[in-house]
XYZ file of C-alpha atoms in Angstrom:
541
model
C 75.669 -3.890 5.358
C 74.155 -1.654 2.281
C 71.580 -4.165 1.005
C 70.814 -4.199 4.848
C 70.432 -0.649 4.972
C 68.926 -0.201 1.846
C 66.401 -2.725 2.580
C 65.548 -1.067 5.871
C 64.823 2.099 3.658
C 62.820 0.325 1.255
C 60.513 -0.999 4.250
C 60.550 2.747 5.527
C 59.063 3.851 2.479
C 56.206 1.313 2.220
C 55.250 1.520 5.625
C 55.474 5.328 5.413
C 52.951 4.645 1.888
C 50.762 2.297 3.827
C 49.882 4.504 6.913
C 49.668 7.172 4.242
C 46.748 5.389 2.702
C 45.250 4.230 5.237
C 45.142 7.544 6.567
C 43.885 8.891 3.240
C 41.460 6.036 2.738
C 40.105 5.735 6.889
C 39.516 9.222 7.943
C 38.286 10.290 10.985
C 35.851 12.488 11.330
C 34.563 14.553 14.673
C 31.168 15.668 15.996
C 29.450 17.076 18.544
C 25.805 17.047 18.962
C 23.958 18.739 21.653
C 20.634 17.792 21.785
C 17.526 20.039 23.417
C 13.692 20.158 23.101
C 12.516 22.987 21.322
C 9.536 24.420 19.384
C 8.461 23.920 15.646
C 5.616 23.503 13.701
C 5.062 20.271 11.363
C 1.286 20.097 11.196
C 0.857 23.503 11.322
C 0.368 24.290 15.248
C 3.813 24.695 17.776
C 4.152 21.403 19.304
C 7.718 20.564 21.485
C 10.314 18.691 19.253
C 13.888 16.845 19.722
C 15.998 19.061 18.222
C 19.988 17.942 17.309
C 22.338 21.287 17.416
C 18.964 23.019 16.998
C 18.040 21.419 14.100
C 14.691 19.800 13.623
C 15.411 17.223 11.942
C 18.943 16.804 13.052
C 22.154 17.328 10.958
C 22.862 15.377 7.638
C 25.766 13.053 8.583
C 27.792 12.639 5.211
C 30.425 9.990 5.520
C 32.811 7.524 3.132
C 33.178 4.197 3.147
C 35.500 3.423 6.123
C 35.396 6.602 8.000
C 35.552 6.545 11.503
C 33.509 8.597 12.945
C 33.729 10.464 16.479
C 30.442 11.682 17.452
C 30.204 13.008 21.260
C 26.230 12.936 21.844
C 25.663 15.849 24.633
C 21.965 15.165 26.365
C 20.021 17.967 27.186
C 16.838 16.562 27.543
C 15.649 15.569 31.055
C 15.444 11.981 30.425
C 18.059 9.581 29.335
C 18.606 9.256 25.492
C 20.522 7.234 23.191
C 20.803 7.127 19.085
C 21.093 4.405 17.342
C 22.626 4.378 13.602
C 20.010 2.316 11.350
C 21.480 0.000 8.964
C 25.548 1.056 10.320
C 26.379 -2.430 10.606
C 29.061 -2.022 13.285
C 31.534 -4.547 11.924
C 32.508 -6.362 15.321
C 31.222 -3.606 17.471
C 28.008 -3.928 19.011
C 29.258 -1.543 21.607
C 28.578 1.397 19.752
C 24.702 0.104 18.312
C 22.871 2.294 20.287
C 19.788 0.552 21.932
C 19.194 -0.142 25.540
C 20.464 -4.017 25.062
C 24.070 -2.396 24.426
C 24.234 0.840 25.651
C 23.621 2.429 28.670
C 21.357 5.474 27.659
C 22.841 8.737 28.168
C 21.852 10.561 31.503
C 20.586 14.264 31.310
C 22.991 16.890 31.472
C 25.771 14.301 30.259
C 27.479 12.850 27.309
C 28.798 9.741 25.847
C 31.108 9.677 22.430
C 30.516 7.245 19.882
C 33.659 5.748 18.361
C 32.014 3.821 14.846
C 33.470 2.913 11.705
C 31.047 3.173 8.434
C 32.976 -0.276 7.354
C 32.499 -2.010 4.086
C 29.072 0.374 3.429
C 27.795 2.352 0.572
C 24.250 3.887 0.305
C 21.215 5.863 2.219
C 20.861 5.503 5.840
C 19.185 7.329 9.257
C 19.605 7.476 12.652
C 16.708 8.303 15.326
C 16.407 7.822 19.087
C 16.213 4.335 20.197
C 15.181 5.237 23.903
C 11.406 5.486 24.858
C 9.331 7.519 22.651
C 11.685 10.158 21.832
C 12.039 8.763 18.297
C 7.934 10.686 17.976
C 9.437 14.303 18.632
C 11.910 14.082 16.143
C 15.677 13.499 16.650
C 16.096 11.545 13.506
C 18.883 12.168 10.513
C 20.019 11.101 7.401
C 23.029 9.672 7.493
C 24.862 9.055 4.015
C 27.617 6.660 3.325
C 29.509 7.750 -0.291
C 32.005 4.862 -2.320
C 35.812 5.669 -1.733
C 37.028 6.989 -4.980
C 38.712 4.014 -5.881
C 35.438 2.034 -6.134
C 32.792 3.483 -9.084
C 29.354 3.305 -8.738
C 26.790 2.047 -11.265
C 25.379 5.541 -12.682
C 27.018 8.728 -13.502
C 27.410 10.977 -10.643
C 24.074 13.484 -10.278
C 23.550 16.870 -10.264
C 22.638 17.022 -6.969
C 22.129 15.203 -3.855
C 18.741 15.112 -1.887
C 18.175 13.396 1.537
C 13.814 13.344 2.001
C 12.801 12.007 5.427
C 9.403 10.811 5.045
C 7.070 9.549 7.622
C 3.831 9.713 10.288
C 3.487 12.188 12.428
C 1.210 12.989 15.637
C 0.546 16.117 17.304
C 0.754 14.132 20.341
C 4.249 14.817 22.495
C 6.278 11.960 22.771
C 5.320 11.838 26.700
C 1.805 11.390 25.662
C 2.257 8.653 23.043
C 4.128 7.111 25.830
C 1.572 7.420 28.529
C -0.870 5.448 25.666
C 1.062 2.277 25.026
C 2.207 1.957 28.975
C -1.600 2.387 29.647
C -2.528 -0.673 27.656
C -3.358 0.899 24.561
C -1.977 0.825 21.075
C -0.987 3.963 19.067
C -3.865 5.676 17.832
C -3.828 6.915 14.086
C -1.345 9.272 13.150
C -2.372 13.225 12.470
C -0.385 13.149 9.404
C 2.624 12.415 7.638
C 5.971 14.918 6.914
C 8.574 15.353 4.306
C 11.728 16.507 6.336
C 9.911 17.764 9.076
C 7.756 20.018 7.171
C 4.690 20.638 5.304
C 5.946 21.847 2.087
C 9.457 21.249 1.473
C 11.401 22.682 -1.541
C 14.182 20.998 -3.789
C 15.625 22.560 -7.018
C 17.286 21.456 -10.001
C 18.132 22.250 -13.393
C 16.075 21.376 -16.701
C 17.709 18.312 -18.438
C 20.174 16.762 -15.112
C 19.723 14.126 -13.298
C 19.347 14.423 -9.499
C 19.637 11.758 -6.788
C 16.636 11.627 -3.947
C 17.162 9.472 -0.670
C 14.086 8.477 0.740
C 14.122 6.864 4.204
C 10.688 6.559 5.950
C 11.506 7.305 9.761
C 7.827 7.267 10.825
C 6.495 5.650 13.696
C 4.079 3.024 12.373
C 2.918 3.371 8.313
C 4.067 2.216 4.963
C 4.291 5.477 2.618
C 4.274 5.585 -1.140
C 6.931 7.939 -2.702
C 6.189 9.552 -6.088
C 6.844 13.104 -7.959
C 4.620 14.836 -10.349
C 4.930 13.498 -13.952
C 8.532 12.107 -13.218
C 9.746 8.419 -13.756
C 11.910 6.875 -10.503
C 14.641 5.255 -11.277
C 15.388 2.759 -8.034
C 19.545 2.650 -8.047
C 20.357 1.345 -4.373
C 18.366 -0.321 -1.164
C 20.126 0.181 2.431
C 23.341 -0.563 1.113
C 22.778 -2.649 -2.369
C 23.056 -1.675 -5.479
C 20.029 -2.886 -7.557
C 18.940 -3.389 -10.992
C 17.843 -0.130 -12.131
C 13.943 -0.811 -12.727
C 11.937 2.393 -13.448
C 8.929 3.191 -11.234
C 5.998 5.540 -11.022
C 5.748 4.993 -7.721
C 8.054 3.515 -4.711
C 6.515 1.716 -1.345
C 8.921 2.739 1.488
C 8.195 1.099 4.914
C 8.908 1.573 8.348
C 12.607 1.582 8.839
C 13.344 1.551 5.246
C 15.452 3.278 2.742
C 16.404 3.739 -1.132
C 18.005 5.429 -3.584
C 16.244 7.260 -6.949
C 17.541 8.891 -9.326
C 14.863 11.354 -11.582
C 15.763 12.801 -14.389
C 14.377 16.508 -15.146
C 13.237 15.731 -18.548
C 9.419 17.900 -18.027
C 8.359 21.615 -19.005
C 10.423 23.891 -16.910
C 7.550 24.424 -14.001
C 7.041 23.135 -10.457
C 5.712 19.243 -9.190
C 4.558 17.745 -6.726
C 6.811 15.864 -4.803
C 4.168 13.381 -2.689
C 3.951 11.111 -0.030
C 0.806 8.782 1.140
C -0.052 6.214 3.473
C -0.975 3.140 1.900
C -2.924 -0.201 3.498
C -4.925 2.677 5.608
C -8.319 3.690 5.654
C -7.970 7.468 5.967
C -5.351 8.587 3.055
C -2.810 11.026 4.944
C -0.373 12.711 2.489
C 2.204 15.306 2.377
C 3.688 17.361 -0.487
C 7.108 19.050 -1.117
C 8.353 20.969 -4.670
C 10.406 19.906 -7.214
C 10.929 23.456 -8.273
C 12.919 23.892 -12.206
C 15.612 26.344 -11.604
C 13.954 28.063 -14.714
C 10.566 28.075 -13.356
C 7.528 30.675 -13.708
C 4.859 28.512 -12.378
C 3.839 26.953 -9.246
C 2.492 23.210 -8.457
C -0.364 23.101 -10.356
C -3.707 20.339 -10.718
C -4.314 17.284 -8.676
C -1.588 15.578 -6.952
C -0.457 12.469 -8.726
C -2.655 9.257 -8.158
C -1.041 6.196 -6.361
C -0.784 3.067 -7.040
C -3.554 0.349 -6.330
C -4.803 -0.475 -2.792
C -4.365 -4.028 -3.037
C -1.654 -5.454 -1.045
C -0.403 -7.737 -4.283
C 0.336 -4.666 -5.504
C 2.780 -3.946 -3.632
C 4.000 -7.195 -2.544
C 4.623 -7.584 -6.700
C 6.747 -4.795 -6.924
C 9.007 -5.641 -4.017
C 9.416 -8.989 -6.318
C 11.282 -6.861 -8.612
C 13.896 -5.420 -6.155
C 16.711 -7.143 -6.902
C 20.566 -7.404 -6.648
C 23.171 -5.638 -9.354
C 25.668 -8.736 -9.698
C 27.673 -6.809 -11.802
C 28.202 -3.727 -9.293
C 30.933 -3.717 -7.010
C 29.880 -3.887 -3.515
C 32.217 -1.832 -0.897
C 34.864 -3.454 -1.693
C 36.280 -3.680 -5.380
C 34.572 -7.280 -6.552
C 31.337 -7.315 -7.964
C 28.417 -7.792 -4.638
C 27.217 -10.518 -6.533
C 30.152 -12.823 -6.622
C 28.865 -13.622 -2.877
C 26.776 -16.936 -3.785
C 24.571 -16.812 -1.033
C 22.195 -19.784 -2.555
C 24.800 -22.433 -2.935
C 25.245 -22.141 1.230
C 24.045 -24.868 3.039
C 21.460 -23.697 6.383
C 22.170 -24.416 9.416
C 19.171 -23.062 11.149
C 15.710 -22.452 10.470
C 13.685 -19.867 12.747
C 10.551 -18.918 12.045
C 8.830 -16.223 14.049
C 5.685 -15.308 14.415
C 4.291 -11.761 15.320
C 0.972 -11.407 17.481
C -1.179 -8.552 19.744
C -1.601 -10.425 22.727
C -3.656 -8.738 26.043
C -1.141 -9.343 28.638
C -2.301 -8.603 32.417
C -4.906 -6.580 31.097
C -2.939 -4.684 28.907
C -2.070 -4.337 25.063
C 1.329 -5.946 24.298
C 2.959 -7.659 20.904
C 4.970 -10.735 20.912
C 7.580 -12.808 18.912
C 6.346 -16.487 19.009
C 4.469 -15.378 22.259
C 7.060 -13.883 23.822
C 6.559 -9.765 24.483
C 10.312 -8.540 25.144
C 11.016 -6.280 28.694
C 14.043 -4.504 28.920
C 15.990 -5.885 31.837
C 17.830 -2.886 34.286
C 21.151 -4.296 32.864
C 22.045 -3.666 29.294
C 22.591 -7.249 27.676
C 26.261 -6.370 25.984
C 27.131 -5.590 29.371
C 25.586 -8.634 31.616
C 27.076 -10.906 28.532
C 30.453 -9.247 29.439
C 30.883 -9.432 33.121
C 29.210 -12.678 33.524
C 26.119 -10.932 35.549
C 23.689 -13.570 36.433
C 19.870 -13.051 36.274
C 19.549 -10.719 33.791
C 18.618 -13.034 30.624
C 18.811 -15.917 29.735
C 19.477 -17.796 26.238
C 17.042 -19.150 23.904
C 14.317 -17.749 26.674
C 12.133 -17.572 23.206
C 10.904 -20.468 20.917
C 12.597 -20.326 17.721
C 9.206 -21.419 15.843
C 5.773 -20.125 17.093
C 4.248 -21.485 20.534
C 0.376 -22.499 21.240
C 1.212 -21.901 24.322
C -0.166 -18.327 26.035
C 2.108 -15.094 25.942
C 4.113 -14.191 28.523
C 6.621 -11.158 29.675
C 9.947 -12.233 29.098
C 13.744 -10.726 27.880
C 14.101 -12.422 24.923
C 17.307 -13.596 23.378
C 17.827 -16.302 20.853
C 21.559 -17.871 21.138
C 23.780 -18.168 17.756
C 26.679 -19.279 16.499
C 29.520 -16.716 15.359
C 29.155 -17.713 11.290
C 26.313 -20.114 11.004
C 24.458 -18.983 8.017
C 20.319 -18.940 9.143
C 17.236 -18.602 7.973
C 14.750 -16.365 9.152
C 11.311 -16.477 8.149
C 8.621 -13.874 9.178
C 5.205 -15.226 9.857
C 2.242 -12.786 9.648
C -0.653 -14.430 10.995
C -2.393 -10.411 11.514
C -4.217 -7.844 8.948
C -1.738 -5.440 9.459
C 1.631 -4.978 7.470
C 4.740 -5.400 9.507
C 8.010 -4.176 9.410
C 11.213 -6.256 10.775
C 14.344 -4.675 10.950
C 18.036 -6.479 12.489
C 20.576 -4.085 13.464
C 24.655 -5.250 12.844
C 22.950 -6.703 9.879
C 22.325 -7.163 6.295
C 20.888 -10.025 5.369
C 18.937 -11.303 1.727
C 15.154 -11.013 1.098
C 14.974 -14.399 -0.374
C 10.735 -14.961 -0.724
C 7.133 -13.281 0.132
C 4.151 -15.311 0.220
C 0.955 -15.373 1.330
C -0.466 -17.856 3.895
C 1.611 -20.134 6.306
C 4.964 -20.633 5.144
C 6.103 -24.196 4.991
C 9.764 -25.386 3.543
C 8.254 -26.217 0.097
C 7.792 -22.042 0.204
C 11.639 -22.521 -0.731
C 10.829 -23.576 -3.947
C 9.678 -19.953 -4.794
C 13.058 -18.609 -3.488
C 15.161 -15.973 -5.232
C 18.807 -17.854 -4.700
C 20.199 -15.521 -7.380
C 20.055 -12.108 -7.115
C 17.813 -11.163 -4.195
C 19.083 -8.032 -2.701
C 20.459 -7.704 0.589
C 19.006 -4.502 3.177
C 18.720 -4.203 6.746
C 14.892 -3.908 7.091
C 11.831 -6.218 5.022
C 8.002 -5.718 4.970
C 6.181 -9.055 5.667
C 2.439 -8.084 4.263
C -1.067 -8.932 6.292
C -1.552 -12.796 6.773
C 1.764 -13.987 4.745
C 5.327 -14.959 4.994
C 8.910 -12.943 4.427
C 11.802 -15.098 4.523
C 15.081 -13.874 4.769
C 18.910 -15.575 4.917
C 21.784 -14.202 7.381
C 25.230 -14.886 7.106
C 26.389 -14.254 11.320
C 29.554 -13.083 10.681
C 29.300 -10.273 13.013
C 29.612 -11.063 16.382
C 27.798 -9.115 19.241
C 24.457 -8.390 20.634
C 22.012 -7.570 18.168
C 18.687 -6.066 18.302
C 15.794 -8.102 16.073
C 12.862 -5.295 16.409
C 9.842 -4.243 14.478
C 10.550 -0.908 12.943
C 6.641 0.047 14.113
C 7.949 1.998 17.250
C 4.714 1.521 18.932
C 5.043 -2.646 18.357
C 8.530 -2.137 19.203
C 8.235 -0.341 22.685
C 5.326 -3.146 23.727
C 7.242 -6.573 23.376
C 7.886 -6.937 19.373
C 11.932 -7.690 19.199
C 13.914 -9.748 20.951
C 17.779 -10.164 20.430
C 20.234 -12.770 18.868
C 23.703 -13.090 20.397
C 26.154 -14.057 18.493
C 29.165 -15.620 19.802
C 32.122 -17.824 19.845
C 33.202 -18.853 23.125
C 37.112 -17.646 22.403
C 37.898 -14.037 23.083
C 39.670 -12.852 20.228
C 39.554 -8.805 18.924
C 39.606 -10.900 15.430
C 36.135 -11.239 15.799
C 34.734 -8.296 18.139
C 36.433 -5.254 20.090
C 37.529 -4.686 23.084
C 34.627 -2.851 25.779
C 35.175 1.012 25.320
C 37.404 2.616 27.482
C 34.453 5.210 28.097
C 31.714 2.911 28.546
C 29.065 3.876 30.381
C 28.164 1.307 33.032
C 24.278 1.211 34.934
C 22.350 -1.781 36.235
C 23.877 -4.393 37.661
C 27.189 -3.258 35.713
C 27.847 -0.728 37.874
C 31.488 -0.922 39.764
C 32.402 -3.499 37.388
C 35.960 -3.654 35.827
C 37.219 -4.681 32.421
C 37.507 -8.324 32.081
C 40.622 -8.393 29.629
C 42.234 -6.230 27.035
């Protein structure tokens, strides 16, 4: 009877020690966000802005690994609105991405909470408006994830902490950019580009420390270059990788994308430039912050800082040299290298081809000639309740089509844990940007030309880095490899808004066909149901 009791005390205490650190370790945190338009001044002239709890851009979300985080979204605005969390993988929980596939958007004068975990995640992320145009009046956030204590990180920690949101801007309302692309038209060229909403941002630091900048470019449509005044970058993590730490005088940041520099103040106490340009454009737009010495007694001074070359080898070299830290731990306390993504055999090859078909008279952009339209159901939701009619699977060729384009809800049908590849083909003269939400995935090759499977042979299988978001430059390739170990609905998009809005995206489901909460989570008790959902009940759990 007392080794029975005592070992029902003994199992007290651990359990009591287990919820403790799981508590200690998985916190929850709360928000709430109102958002309303309001007034501010980027370019110089008042122009009306999405504003988050007044703020323009909206609050810095600051998170740990494995947080769960409670955000209740109120909408002000007087048109529905969602946010989506950009590069938050949403570990079995496609419920809570944020895009019109999975959510129903947020009427005015409502609210919806947002129940998310930031699981198994480390690094520089945003979040921005996924509905209409709204993401071109603002809206937009940093949103940082920082290592749990018991997991170091690859560089001492910094001084300080910077979050720069770079990107194009237009004087333009959001309404107006909209009327454009639903006219038939593409988006015109921005009127300039901002560094946190603002002409001439300030950040200060102290002669001799080391500070870290997170630059995430949340523009609609342009590749910037990132650079500071007589300063060396050194790159430390991508969306979520740690990466060898190569020194740069100059980072491209595209569309959608994020990383992680640390700069060391090792100049004459005095102000630089901190500088962002377009690149691959033939007007050069550019903004400017300060790097301001805390000892300082003179201003920015002299030309800004040139960039790099034009030429897109250039740049297409440089993203060559982006690669993996296998001897950093990941999330998780193992080194994110030790995942030998090169030895797995594929089970899939899709290749997909972007285009700027005239469809019906009007401007649109297709995946392998499909140009996505959002049905009135969300996806997640038809998928759920069995709802006929609202898409249909593999309704888009998973290589590209001579045939003509042609309106259609795309969605591409995979296998929970088949382990893909994805190449990008860019048969245009423009850069692209693709971007696959729930994901990470590895940025294996870039080439120029038509891809073809000897292209493997150039293939990093080592240490290519793994990020949410890749570039795929004018008239080449990008290919990428996905383990699908995250079941839901997921959102393939270009991060060009304007591409994005007019057909370019399409989604991949991923599924097995036995319910289990192993694999995904249970529909929200607050869902919010519109379309052809409406009335429905909950299926099971």
């Amino acid at each position: 009877m007392r080794k029975a009791v005592l070992l029902l005390f003994s199992l007290t205490i651990f359990a009591f020690w287990g919820v403790s650190d799981v508590k200690a370790e998985d916190a929850y945190k709360y928000y709430t966000w109102t958002v309303t338009y309001g007034t501010a001044s980027p370019l110089g002239q008042p122009q009306q802005v999405i504003l988050i709890n007044g703020q323009f851009p909206g609050p810095r979300l600051d998170t740990v690994t494995n947080d769960n985080i409670i955000l209740n979204l109120i909408n002000k605005l007087d048109q529905p609105f969602l946010l989506t969390w950009n590069g938050i993988k949403q570990r079995k929980n496609s419920w809570q991405d944020g895009v019109v596939a999975t959510n129903c958007a947020v009427p005015p004068n409502s609210n919806y909470t947002y129940k998310f975990q930031t699981k198994d995640q480390i690094g520089s992320y945003n979040y921005f408006p996924s509905t209409l145009m709204h993401r071109a009046a603002g809206g937009f956030g940093a949103l940082n994830v920082y290592a749990r204590s018991v997991i170091p990180v690859p560089y001492a920690p910094p001084a300080g902490d910077f979050s720069l949101l770079i990107g194009d801007w237009y004087r333009t309302s959001h309404q107006g950019l909209q009327q454009i692309l639903d006219s038939g038209k593409a988006l015109p060229f921005p009127d300039g580009v901002l560094i946190n909403g603002q002409s001439r941002a300030t950040f200060s630091g102290d002669q001799g420390k080391t500070y870290m900048f997170r630059v995430s470019n949340v523009g609609l449509s342009t590749s910037l270059n990132f650079r500071i005044q007589g300063h060396k970058l050194k790159l430390v993590e991508v969306e979520g990788s740690n990466v060898v730490q190569n020194i740069y005088d100059s980072l491209d940041v595209h569309p959608g994308q994020s990383a992680t520099i640390l700069v060391i103040l090792d100049q004459l106490p005095k102000d630089y430039y901190i500088v962002s340009t377009t690149r691959f454009t033939a007007t050069i737009l550019s903004a400017t912050a300060v790097l301001h010495y805390t000892s300082s007694q003179s201003p920015v001074s002299g030309p800004l800082p040139p960039g790099p070359p034009p030429q897109i080898e250039w740049s297409m070299e440089q993203a060559r040299t982006l690669r993996w830290n296998l001897t950093s731990n990941a999330a998780r306390p193992n080194p994110q290298g030790s995942f030998h993504y090169g030895t797995i055999t594929i089970s899939r090859t899709i290749v997909l081809a972007n285009s700027a078909p005239t469809i019906n008279g009007k401007q649109r952009y297709a995946v392998n000639g499909v140009s996505y339209v959002n049905a009135d159901t969300p996806l997640k939701l038809a998928d759920y309740f069995n709802i006929p009619g609202v898409f249909s699977l593999n309704s888009v060729p998973t290589s590209p089509s001579s045939n003509g384009a042609y309106l259609s809800t795309a969605v591409i049908g995979t296998s929970l844990h088949e382990f893909i590849e994805v190449v990008f083909q860019n048969n245009e003269n423009t850069i692209q940007s693709w971007h696959l939400d729930g994901y990470d995935f590895w940025v294996v090759g870039f080439g120029a030309g038509q891809w073809t499977q000897s292209s493997r042979k150039g293939y990093n299988l080592v240490d290519a880095l793994t990020r949410h978001t890749t570039q795929v430059y004018p008239n080449s390739w990008t290919a990428i490899l996905v383990s699908l170990d995250n079941q839901g609905m997921w959102n393939l998009r270009s991060a060009m808004w304007g591409r994005q809005y007019l057909g370019q995206q399409l989604y991949l489901r991923v599924y097995n066909p036995i319910p289990s909460l192993a694999n995904e989570y249970d529909i929200p008790t607050n869902v919010l149901l519109c379309g052809k959902a409406v009335g429905r009940t909950k299926i099971h759990g």
